[in-house]
Tab-separated table of N, CA and C in Angstrom:
chain	number	residue	atom	x	y	z
A	105	MET	N	15.891	21.380	37.869
A	105	MET	CA	14.490	21.400	37.490
A	105	MET	C	14.290	22.068	36.130
A	106	LYS	N	15.007	23.194	35.904
A	106	LYS	CA	14.871	23.893	34.624
A	106	LYS	C	15.348	23.019	33.469
A	107	LYS	N	16.431	22.247	33.687
A	107	LYS	CA	16.966	21.387	32.623
A	107	LYS	C	15.952	20.310	32.235
A	108	THR	N	15.257	19.767	33.197
A	108	THR	CA	14.252	18.746	32.920
A	108	THR	C	13.102	19.326	32.114
A	109	ILE	N	12.637	20.498	32.474
A	109	ILE	CA	11.539	21.152	31.748
A	109	ILE	C	11.969	21.482	30.327
A	110	ILE	N	13.187	21.940	30.161
A	110	ILE	CA	13.706	22.249	28.825
A	110	ILE	C	13.797	20.977	27.986
A	111	LYS	N	14.274	19.887	28.575
A	111	LYS	CA	14.375	18.616	27.854
A	111	LYS	C	12.990	18.120	27.424
A	112	ILE	N	12.022	18.230	28.323
A	112	ILE	CA	10.659	17.799	27.997
A	112	ILE	C	10.092	18.655	26.871
A	113	ALA	N	10.270	19.958	26.961
A	113	ALA	CA	9.766	20.869	25.931
A	113	ALA	C	10.419	20.591	24.585
A	114	LEU	N	11.732	20.369	24.573
A	114	LEU	CA	12.437	20.060	23.324
A	114	LEU	C	11.983	18.723	22.739
A	115	THR	N	11.747	17.738	23.593
A	115	THR	CA	11.277	16.438	23.130
A	115	THR	C	9.895	16.571	22.489
A	116	ILE	N	9.003	17.295	23.152
A	116	ILE	CA	7.658	17.500	22.599
A	116	ILE	C	7.728	18.256	21.272
A	117	ALA	N	8.577	19.277	21.208
A	117	ALA	CA	8.728	20.048	19.971
A	117	ALA	C	9.260	19.158	18.844
A	118	ALA	N	10.246	18.309	19.157
A	118	ALA	CA	10.813	17.415	18.142
A	118	ALA	C	9.768	16.415	17.647
A	119	LEU	N	8.972	15.873	18.560
A	119	LEU	CA	7.925	14.924	18.157
A	119	LEU	C	6.860	15.589	17.295
A	120	LEU	N	6.470	16.796	17.636
A	120	LEU	CA	5.495	17.524	16.820
A	120	LEU	C	6.048	17.835	15.436
A	121	LEU	N	7.308	18.237	15.381
A	121	LEU	CA	7.944	18.514	14.090
A	121	LEU	C	8.012	17.246	13.243
A	122	ALA	N	8.392	16.132	13.843
A	122	ALA	CA	8.454	14.861	13.119
A	122	ALA	C	7.075	14.470	12.603
A	123	TYR	N	6.059	14.653	13.418
A	123	TYR	CA	4.686	14.358	13.032
A	123	TYR	C	4.268	15.193	11.825
A	124	LEU	N	4.574	16.471	11.833
A	124	LEU	CA	4.230	17.360	10.719
A	124	LEU	C	4.981	16.980	9.449
A	125	VAL	N	6.258	16.661	9.578
A	125	VAL	CA	7.059	16.266	8.414
A	125	VAL	C	6.504	14.989	7.803
A	126	ILE	N	6.143	14.017	8.628
A	126	ILE	CA	5.578	12.761	8.120
A	126	ILE	C	4.272	13.035	7.390
A	127	ASN	N	3.431	13.906	7.923
A	127	ASN	CA	2.168	14.233	7.263
A	127	ASN	C	2.388	14.872	5.907
A	128	VAL	N	3.374	15.740	5.791
A	128	VAL	CA	3.659	16.398	4.517
A	128	VAL	C	4.185	15.382	3.510
A	129	ILE	N	5.062	14.508	3.943
A	129	ILE	CA	5.660	13.517	3.046
A	129	ILE	C	4.633	12.471	2.623
A	130	MET	N	3.873	11.942	3.573
A	130	MET	CA	2.940	10.853	3.289
A	130	MET	C	1.718	11.314	2.509
A	131	GLY	N	1.181	12.461	2.800
A	131	GLY	CA	-0.058	12.870	2.155
A	131	GLY	C	-1.187	11.963	2.588
A	132	ASP	N	-2.297	12.042	1.885
A	132	ASP	CA	-3.442	11.214	2.259
A	132	ASP	C	-3.672	10.055	1.303
A	133	GLY	N	-2.834	9.910	0.286
A	133	GLY	CA	-2.936	8.784	-0.632
A	133	GLY	C	-3.945	8.950	-1.751
A	134	THR	N	-4.733	10.015	-1.734
A	134	THR	CA	-5.733	10.196	-2.788
A	134	THR	C	-5.170	11.033	-3.938
A	135	THR	N	-5.726	10.809	-5.114
A	135	THR	CA	-5.272	11.520	-6.305
A	135	THR	C	-5.931	12.895	-6.393
A	136	ASP	N	-5.222	13.826	-7.012
A	136	ASP	CA	-5.740	15.174	-7.221
A	136	ASP	C	-6.366	15.343	-8.599
A	137	ASP	N	-6.136	14.372	-9.472
A	137	ASP	CA	-6.589	14.469	-10.851
A	137	ASP	C	-6.870	13.059	-11.361
A	138	GLU	N	-7.285	12.931	-12.607
A	138	GLU	CA	-7.448	11.617	-13.216
A	138	GLU	C	-6.190	11.264	-13.984
A	139	GLY	N	-5.996	9.985	-14.245
A	139	GLY	CA	-4.813	9.554	-14.976
A	139	GLY	C	-4.760	8.045	-15.085
A	140	SER	N	-3.545	7.530	-15.321
A	140	SER	CA	-3.366	6.089	-15.475
A	140	SER	C	-1.974	5.679	-15.008
A	141	PHE	N	-1.825	4.390	-14.765
A	141	PHE	CA	-0.533	3.804	-14.407
A	141	PHE	C	-0.524	2.360	-14.892
A	142	GLU	N	0.679	1.832	-15.079
A	142	GLU	CA	0.825	0.443	-15.497
A	142	GLU	C	0.927	-0.433	-14.259
A	143	LEU	N	0.177	-1.529	-14.248
A	143	LEU	CA	0.215	-2.476	-13.140
A	143	LEU	C	0.644	-3.842	-13.643
A	144	VAL	N	1.599	-4.426	-12.934
A	144	VAL	CA	2.061	-5.782	-13.214
A	144	VAL	C	1.807	-6.599	-11.951
A	145	ILE	N	1.220	-7.782	-12.104
A	145	ILE	CA	1.000	-8.671	-10.969
A	145	ILE	C	1.713	-9.981	-11.252
A	146	VAL	N	2.510	-10.430	-10.275
A	146	VAL	CA	3.351	-11.614	-10.427
A	146	VAL	C	2.983	-12.626	-9.341
A	147	ASP	N	2.791	-13.883	-9.741
A	147	ASP	CA	2.428	-14.908	-8.749
A	147	ASP	C	3.664	-15.426	-8.020
A	148	VAL	N	3.451	-16.340	-7.088
A	148	VAL	CA	4.540	-16.852	-6.249
A	148	VAL	C	5.581	-17.632	-7.055
A	149	ASP	N	5.203	-18.137	-8.236
A	149	ASP	CA	6.143	-18.847	-9.117
A	149	ASP	C	6.864	-17.906	-10.073
A	150	ASN	N	6.697	-16.606	-9.869
A	150	ASN	CA	7.346	-15.563	-10.672
A	150	ASN	C	6.786	-15.449	-12.090
A	151	ASN	N	5.527	-15.874	-12.282
A	151	ASN	CA	4.847	-15.731	-13.569
A	151	ASN	C	4.040	-14.441	-13.569
A	152	ILE	N	4.132	-13.689	-14.650
A	152	ILE	CA	3.308	-12.484	-14.783
A	152	ILE	C	1.890	-12.943	-15.119
A	153	VAL	N	0.950	-12.651	-14.218
A	153	VAL	CA	-0.439	-13.067	-14.423
A	153	VAL	C	-1.316	-11.908	-14.886
A	154	PHE	N	-0.805	-10.679	-14.745
A	154	PHE	CA	-1.545	-9.506	-15.185
A	154	PHE	C	-0.559	-8.407	-15.529
A	155	GLU	N	-0.797	-7.748	-16.664
A	155	GLU	CA	0.012	-6.592	-17.059
A	155	GLU	C	-0.853	-5.719	-17.949
A	156	ASP	N	-1.228	-4.538	-17.421
A	156	ASP	CA	-2.108	-3.655	-18.174
A	156	ASP	C	-2.054	-2.265	-17.554
A	157	VAL	N	-2.644	-1.328	-18.252
A	157	VAL	CA	-2.739	0.047	-17.763
A	157	VAL	C	-4.113	0.221	-17.115
A	158	LEU	N	-4.116	0.733	-15.896
A	158	LEU	CA	-5.360	1.009	-15.178
A	158	LEU	C	-5.545	2.514	-15.065
A	159	THR	N	-6.786	2.949	-15.103
A	159	THR	CA	-7.078	4.378	-14.980
A	159	THR	C	-7.641	4.665	-13.591
A	160	TYR	N	-7.495	5.912	-13.173
A	160	TYR	CA	-8.038	6.346	-11.899
A	160	TYR	C	-8.699	7.711	-12.068
A	161	SER	N	-9.591	8.015	-11.144
A	161	SER	CA	-10.292	9.291	-11.125
A	161	SER	C	-9.797	10.119	-9.952
A	162	GLU	N	-10.142	11.379	-9.957
A	162	GLU	CA	-9.774	12.262	-8.858
A	162	GLU	C	-10.328	11.712	-7.541
A	163	GLY	N	-9.515	11.748	-6.504
A	163	GLY	CA	-9.946	11.325	-5.179
A	163	GLY	C	-9.786	9.848	-4.887
A	164	GLN	N	-9.224	9.071	-5.816
A	164	GLN	CA	-9.038	7.642	-5.597
A	164	GLN	C	-7.665	7.336	-5.022
A	165	THR	N	-7.575	6.201	-4.344
A	165	THR	CA	-6.301	5.680	-3.862
A	165	THR	C	-5.929	4.460	-4.699
A	166	PHE	N	-4.718	3.974	-4.521
A	166	PHE	CA	-4.282	2.749	-5.187
A	166	PHE	C	-5.218	1.602	-4.799
A	167	PHE	N	-5.565	1.521	-3.520
A	167	PHE	CA	-6.496	0.490	-3.069
A	167	PHE	C	-7.833	0.609	-3.802
A	168	ASP	N	-8.361	1.820	-3.929
A	168	ASP	CA	-9.642	2.029	-4.613
A	168	ASP	C	-9.599	1.492	-6.049
A	169	VAL	N	-8.504	1.770	-6.751
A	169	VAL	CA	-8.371	1.325	-8.144
A	169	VAL	C	-8.305	-0.198	-8.202
A	170	LEU	N	-7.546	-0.800	-7.293
A	170	LEU	CA	-7.481	-2.261	-7.259
A	170	LEU	C	-8.851	-2.856	-6.957
A	171	ASN	N	-9.543	-2.285	-5.987
A	171	ASN	CA	-10.855	-2.790	-5.586
A	171	ASN	C	-11.886	-2.635	-6.714
A	172	GLU	N	-11.711	-1.636	-7.540
A	172	GLU	CA	-12.603	-1.390	-8.673
A	172	GLU	C	-12.357	-2.382	-9.812
A	173	ASN	N	-11.116	-2.835	-9.966
A	173	ASN	CA	-10.740	-3.673	-11.105
A	173	ASN	C	-10.592	-5.158	-10.783
A	174	PHE	N	-10.485	-5.497	-9.509
A	174	PHE	CA	-10.257	-6.884	-9.106
A	174	PHE	C	-11.160	-7.236	-7.927
A	175	GLU	N	-11.250	-8.525	-7.666
A	175	GLU	CA	-11.927	-9.012	-6.474
A	175	GLU	C	-10.843	-9.180	-5.408
A	176	LEU	N	-10.921	-8.401	-4.342
A	176	LEU	CA	-9.883	-8.412	-3.313
A	176	LEU	C	-10.336	-9.173	-2.068
A	177	THR	N	-9.367	-9.799	-1.416
A	177	THR	CA	-9.566	-10.371	-0.098
A	177	THR	C	-8.582	-9.664	0.821
A	178	CYS	N	-9.113	-9.015	1.839
A	178	CYS	CA	-8.274	-8.262	2.772
A	178	CYS	C	-8.141	-9.034	4.073
A	179	ALA	N	-7.353	-8.502	4.976
A	179	ALA	CA	-7.189	-9.088	6.297
A	179	ALA	C	-8.056	-8.325	7.293
A	180	ASN	N	-8.657	-9.072	8.217
A	180	ASN	CA	-9.332	-8.411	9.323
A	180	ASN	C	-8.297	-8.189	10.438
A	181	LYS	N	-8.716	-7.749	11.599
A	181	LYS	CA	-7.751	-7.413	12.652
A	181	LYS	C	-6.981	-8.625	13.166
A	182	PHE	N	-7.425	-9.845	12.835
A	182	PHE	CA	-6.725	-11.062	13.224
A	182	PHE	C	-5.946	-11.675	12.045
A	183	TYR	N	-5.822	-10.923	10.950
A	183	TYR	CA	-5.185	-11.368	9.706
A	183	TYR	C	-5.890	-12.582	9.110
A	184	GLU	N	-7.193	-12.664	9.330
A	184	GLU	CA	-8.016	-13.680	8.688
A	184	GLU	C	-8.669	-13.044	7.469
A	185	ALA	N	-9.052	-13.871	6.499
A	185	ALA	CA	-9.635	-13.373	5.246
A	185	ALA	C	-10.939	-12.619	5.490
A	186	ASP	N	-11.054	-11.463	4.824
A	186	ASP	CA	-12.243	-10.618	4.913
A	186	ASP	C	-12.572	-10.134	3.504
A	187	MET	N	-13.598	-10.721	2.903
A	187	MET	CA	-13.971	-10.368	1.533
A	187	MET	C	-14.540	-8.944	1.432
A	188	SER	N	-15.041	-8.409	2.541
A	188	SER	CA	-15.638	-7.069	2.497
A	188	SER	C	-14.578	-5.960	2.510
A	189	CYS	N	-13.379	-6.288	2.926
A	189	CYS	CA	-12.287	-5.305	3.041
A	189	CYS	C	-12.714	-4.102	3.886
A	190	SER	N	-13.481	-4.366	4.911
A	190	SER	CA	-14.001	-3.277	5.742
A	190	SER	C	-13.032	-2.846	6.842
A	191	TYR	N	-12.044	-3.672	7.165
A	191	TYR	CA	-11.128	-3.339	8.250
A	191	TYR	C	-9.868	-2.670	7.707
A	192	LYS	N	-9.427	-1.624	8.394
A	192	LYS	CA	-8.160	-0.957	8.080
A	192	LYS	C	-7.287	-0.969	9.325
A	193	PHE	N	-6.016	-1.314	9.138
A	193	PHE	CA	-5.063	-1.280	10.236
A	193	PHE	C	-4.642	0.162	10.473
A	194	SER	N	-4.474	0.541	11.722
A	194	SER	CA	-4.124	1.917	12.070
A	194	SER	C	-2.717	1.991	12.633
A	195	ILE	N	-1.928	2.891	12.053
A	195	ILE	CA	-0.615	3.232	12.591
A	195	ILE	C	-0.603	4.746	12.686
A	196	LEU	N	-0.556	5.248	13.897
A	196	LEU	CA	-0.755	6.663	14.171
A	196	LEU	C	-2.106	7.049	13.565
A	197	GLN	N	-2.163	8.056	12.727
A	197	GLN	CA	-3.447	8.433	12.132
A	197	GLN	C	-3.646	7.777	10.768
A	198	TYR	N	-2.700	6.960	10.298
A	198	TYR	CA	-2.795	6.339	8.986
A	198	TYR	C	-3.575	5.035	9.070
A	199	LYS	N	-4.552	4.900	8.193
A	199	LYS	CA	-5.369	3.696	8.134
A	199	LYS	C	-5.124	3.039	6.780
A	200	ASN	N	-4.794	1.750	6.819
A	200	ASN	CA	-4.348	1.062	5.623
A	200	ASN	C	-4.949	-0.331	5.548
A	201	HIS	N	-5.393	-0.731	4.359
A	201	HIS	CA	-5.857	-2.094	4.119
A	201	HIS	C	-4.646	-3.015	3.974
A	202	VAL	N	-4.802	-4.249	4.399
A	202	VAL	CA	-3.832	-5.300	4.112
A	202	VAL	C	-4.540	-6.277	3.183
A	203	ILE	N	-4.016	-6.415	1.984
A	203	ILE	CA	-4.631	-7.296	0.986
A	203	ILE	C	-3.948	-8.658	1.033
A	204	LEU	N	-4.760	-9.695	1.217
A	204	LEU	CA	-4.255	-11.067	1.238
A	204	LEU	C	-4.420	-11.766	-0.104
A	205	GLY	N	-5.407	-11.340	-0.897
A	205	GLY	CA	-5.666	-12.002	-2.162
A	205	GLY	C	-6.198	-11.048	-3.208
A	206	ILE	N	-5.918	-11.381	-4.455
A	206	ILE	CA	-6.385	-10.577	-5.583
A	206	ILE	C	-6.791	-11.539	-6.690
A	207	LYS	N	-7.963	-11.266	-7.289
A	207	LYS	CA	-8.526	-12.211	-8.258
A	207	LYS	C	-9.160	-11.458	-9.419
A	208	SER	N	-9.033	-12.057	-10.606
A	208	SER	CA	-9.734	-11.565	-11.791
A	208	SER	C	-10.347	-12.771	-12.486
A	209	ASP	N	-10.819	-12.575	-13.701
A	209	ASP	CA	-11.384	-13.692	-14.462
A	209	ASP	C	-10.318	-14.686	-14.912
A	210	VAL	N	-9.042	-14.246	-14.973
A	210	VAL	CA	-7.985	-15.108	-15.510
A	210	VAL	C	-6.935	-15.547	-14.491
A	211	PHE	N	-6.930	-14.986	-13.308
A	211	PHE	CA	-5.948	-15.407	-12.309
A	211	PHE	C	-6.510	-15.219	-10.908
A	212	GLU	N	-5.872	-15.892	-9.964
A	212	GLU	CA	-6.200	-15.713	-8.550
A	212	GLU	C	-4.938	-15.942	-7.736
A	213	ILE	N	-4.618	-14.986	-6.893
A	213	ILE	CA	-3.493	-15.110	-5.985
A	213	ILE	C	-4.043	-14.956	-4.570
A	214	VAL	N	-3.794	-15.968	-3.737
A	214	VAL	CA	-4.230	-15.918	-2.352
A	214	VAL	C	-3.010	-16.164	-1.471
A	215	THR	N	-2.765	-15.255	-0.536
A	215	THR	CA	-1.656	-15.420	0.401
A	215	THR	C	-2.221	-15.701	1.779
A	216	ASP	N	-1.349	-16.142	2.692
A	216	ASP	CA	-1.823	-16.471	4.034
A	216	ASP	C	-1.165	-15.634	5.132
A	217	TRP	N	-0.270	-14.747	4.763
A	217	TRP	CA	0.440	-13.834	5.663
A	217	TRP	C	1.448	-14.559	6.547
A	218	ASP	N	1.337	-15.881	6.722
A	218	ASP	CA	2.316	-16.635	7.501
A	218	ASP	C	3.450	-17.117	6.605
A	219	ASN	N	3.108	-17.602	5.412
A	219	ASN	CA	4.096	-18.143	4.486
A	219	ASN	C	4.270	-17.287	3.237
A	220	THR	N	3.214	-16.581	2.850
A	220	THR	CA	3.254	-15.740	1.657
A	220	THR	C	2.565	-14.414	1.938
A	221	PHE	N	2.927	-13.384	1.174
A	221	PHE	CA	2.301	-12.069	1.306
A	221	PHE	C	2.399	-11.344	-0.026
A	222	LEU	N	1.601	-10.293	-0.194
A	222	LEU	CA	1.664	-9.466	-1.394
A	222	LEU	C	2.593	-8.290	-1.129
A	223	ASN	N	3.539	-8.116	-2.010
A	223	ASN	CA	4.561	-7.078	-1.893
A	223	ASN	C	4.323	-6.029	-2.984
A	224	ILE	N	4.369	-4.760	-2.622
A	224	ILE	CA	4.196	-3.669	-3.595
A	224	ILE	C	5.580	-3.160	-3.984
A	225	GLU	N	5.807	-3.039	-5.283
A	225	GLU	CA	7.078	-2.508	-5.781
A	225	GLU	C	6.806	-1.358	-6.747
A	226	ILE	N	7.631	-0.332	-6.651
A	226	ILE	CA	7.503	0.869	-7.477
A	226	ILE	C	8.679	0.890	-8.452
A	227	TYR	N	8.410	1.248	-9.698
A	227	TYR	CA	9.463	1.317	-10.719
A	227	TYR	C	10.156	2.680	-10.647
A	228	ILE	N	11.419	2.667	-10.236
A	228	ILE	CA	12.217	3.893	-10.100
A	228	ILE	C	13.594	3.657	-10.716
A	229	ASP	N	14.026	4.564	-11.566
A	229	ASP	CA	15.364	4.484	-12.169
A	229	ASP	C	15.648	3.123	-12.788
A	230	ASP	N	14.742	2.657	-13.630
A	230	ASP	CA	14.893	1.418	-14.391
A	230	ASP	C	14.925	0.147	-13.549
A	231	THR	N	14.401	0.199	-12.334
A	231	THR	CA	14.331	-1.002	-11.503
A	231	THR	C	13.161	-0.894	-10.535
A	232	TYR	N	12.674	-2.024	-10.090
A	232	TYR	CA	11.603	-2.043	-9.091
A	232	TYR	C	12.213	-2.011	-7.690
A	233	VAL	N	11.659	-1.171	-6.844
A	233	VAL	CA	12.082	-1.104	-5.435
A	233	VAL	C	10.844	-1.295	-4.560
A	234	LYS	N	11.050	-1.885	-3.399
A	234	LYS	CA	9.930	-2.137	-2.495
A	234	LYS	C	9.337	-0.831	-2.007
A	235	SER	N	8.023	-0.800	-1.998
A	235	SER	CA	7.309	0.375	-1.510
A	235	SER	C	7.454	0.469	0.006
A	236	THR	N	7.528	1.679	0.489
A	236	THR	CA	7.620	1.898	1.932
A	236	THR	C	6.251	2.218	2.525
A	237	VAL	N	5.218	2.225	1.686
A	237	VAL	CA	3.855	2.500	2.143
A	237	VAL	C	2.934	1.372	1.679
A	238	GLY	N	1.763	1.297	2.279
A	238	GLY	CA	0.805	0.255	1.955
A	238	GLY	C	-0.126	0.628	0.815
A	239	PHE	N	-1.116	-0.216	0.584
A	239	PHE	CA	-2.015	-0.094	-0.567
A	239	PHE	C	-2.801	1.213	-0.600
A	240	ASP	N	-3.074	1.809	0.541
A	240	ASP	CA	-3.857	3.045	0.559
A	240	ASP	C	-3.014	4.290	0.327
A	241	TYR	N	-1.689	4.165	0.361
A	241	TYR	CA	-0.845	5.353	0.280
A	241	TYR	C	0.153	5.362	-0.872
A	242	VAL	N	0.130	4.369	-1.753
A	242	VAL	CA	0.989	4.392	-2.933
A	242	VAL	C	0.548	5.556	-3.809
A	243	ASP	N	1.475	6.405	-4.188
A	243	ASP	CA	1.168	7.588	-4.998
A	243	ASP	C	1.094	7.186	-6.466
A	244	ILE	N	-0.124	6.974	-6.955
A	244	ILE	CA	-0.295	6.518	-8.341
A	244	ILE	C	-0.174	7.656	-9.344
A	245	GLU	N	-0.138	8.884	-8.875
A	245	GLU	CA	0.096	10.011	-9.782
A	245	GLU	C	1.586	10.144	-10.084
A	246	GLU	N	2.425	9.865	-9.114
A	246	GLU	CA	3.878	9.974	-9.289
A	246	GLU	C	4.492	8.685	-9.823
A	247	ASN	N	3.950	7.543	-9.400
A	247	ASN	CA	4.512	6.243	-9.770
A	247	ASN	C	3.681	5.641	-10.887
A	248	LYS	N	4.200	5.690	-12.089
A	248	LYS	CA	3.442	5.277	-13.271
A	248	LYS	C	3.611	3.795	-13.614
A	249	LYS	N	4.445	3.084	-12.845
A	249	LYS	CA	4.603	1.654	-13.068
A	249	LYS	C	4.746	0.990	-11.690
A	250	ILE	N	3.798	0.107	-11.386
A	250	ILE	CA	3.738	-0.535	-10.077
A	250	ILE	C	3.625	-2.039	-10.291
A	251	ARG	N	4.297	-2.785	-9.427
A	251	ARG	CA	4.233	-4.247	-9.516
A	251	ARG	C	3.808	-4.803	-8.155
A	252	ILE	N	2.900	-5.757	-8.184
A	252	ILE	CA	2.512	-6.492	-6.977
A	252	ILE	C	3.016	-7.917	-7.159
A	253	THR	N	3.797	-8.392	-6.201
A	253	THR	CA	4.333	-9.738	-6.278
A	253	THR	C	3.872	-10.558	-5.082
A	254	ALA	N	3.587	-11.814	-5.322
A	254	ALA	CA	3.317	-12.749	-4.236
A	254	ALA	C	4.669	-13.329	-3.824
A	255	ASP	N	5.089	-13.025	-2.615
A	255	ASP	CA	6.415	-13.427	-2.148
A	255	ASP	C	6.320	-14.391	-0.975
A	256	LEU	N	7.349	-15.227	-0.858
A	256	LEU	CA	7.463	-16.123	0.273
A	256	LEU	C	8.058	-15.385	1.463
A	257	VAL	N	7.561	-15.675	2.654
A	257	VAL	CA	8.139	-15.124	3.879
A	257	VAL	C	9.452	-15.858	4.109
A	258	GLU	N	10.493	-15.102	4.339
A	258	GLU	CA	11.814	-15.743	4.546
A	258	GLU	C	12.241	-15.658	5.977
């Protein structure tokens, strides 16, 4: 009986520790200051359709900056198009938008989530690597060069 109680207590302690570590690493996705980052957007044919420096203010997320500079189409809870971008997917306590489309005066990229999706890449050590977080949690203060690509589902 004592061994079972000890195992349960250790499991709960490990889960709480993991939860705290994830919170410290992930942060809340908002900026602490104002600044700028370079954004590159690539369509499904691998053409660069946008490349410019975007600015952000204190308290903004990557999603906020995109929503301020582009017309976004997000996914609702059924992965259907939602122009209001009012729905956020929840994983544990993290709430994140899923962007299906991005549009400006000169380009429009629309994905369907079944065959195509938007992929976030961060520029690290002279190469782009896939982001491990979604649009609301990309650290735009640390990552000064970000690329969004329209990719085919493989």
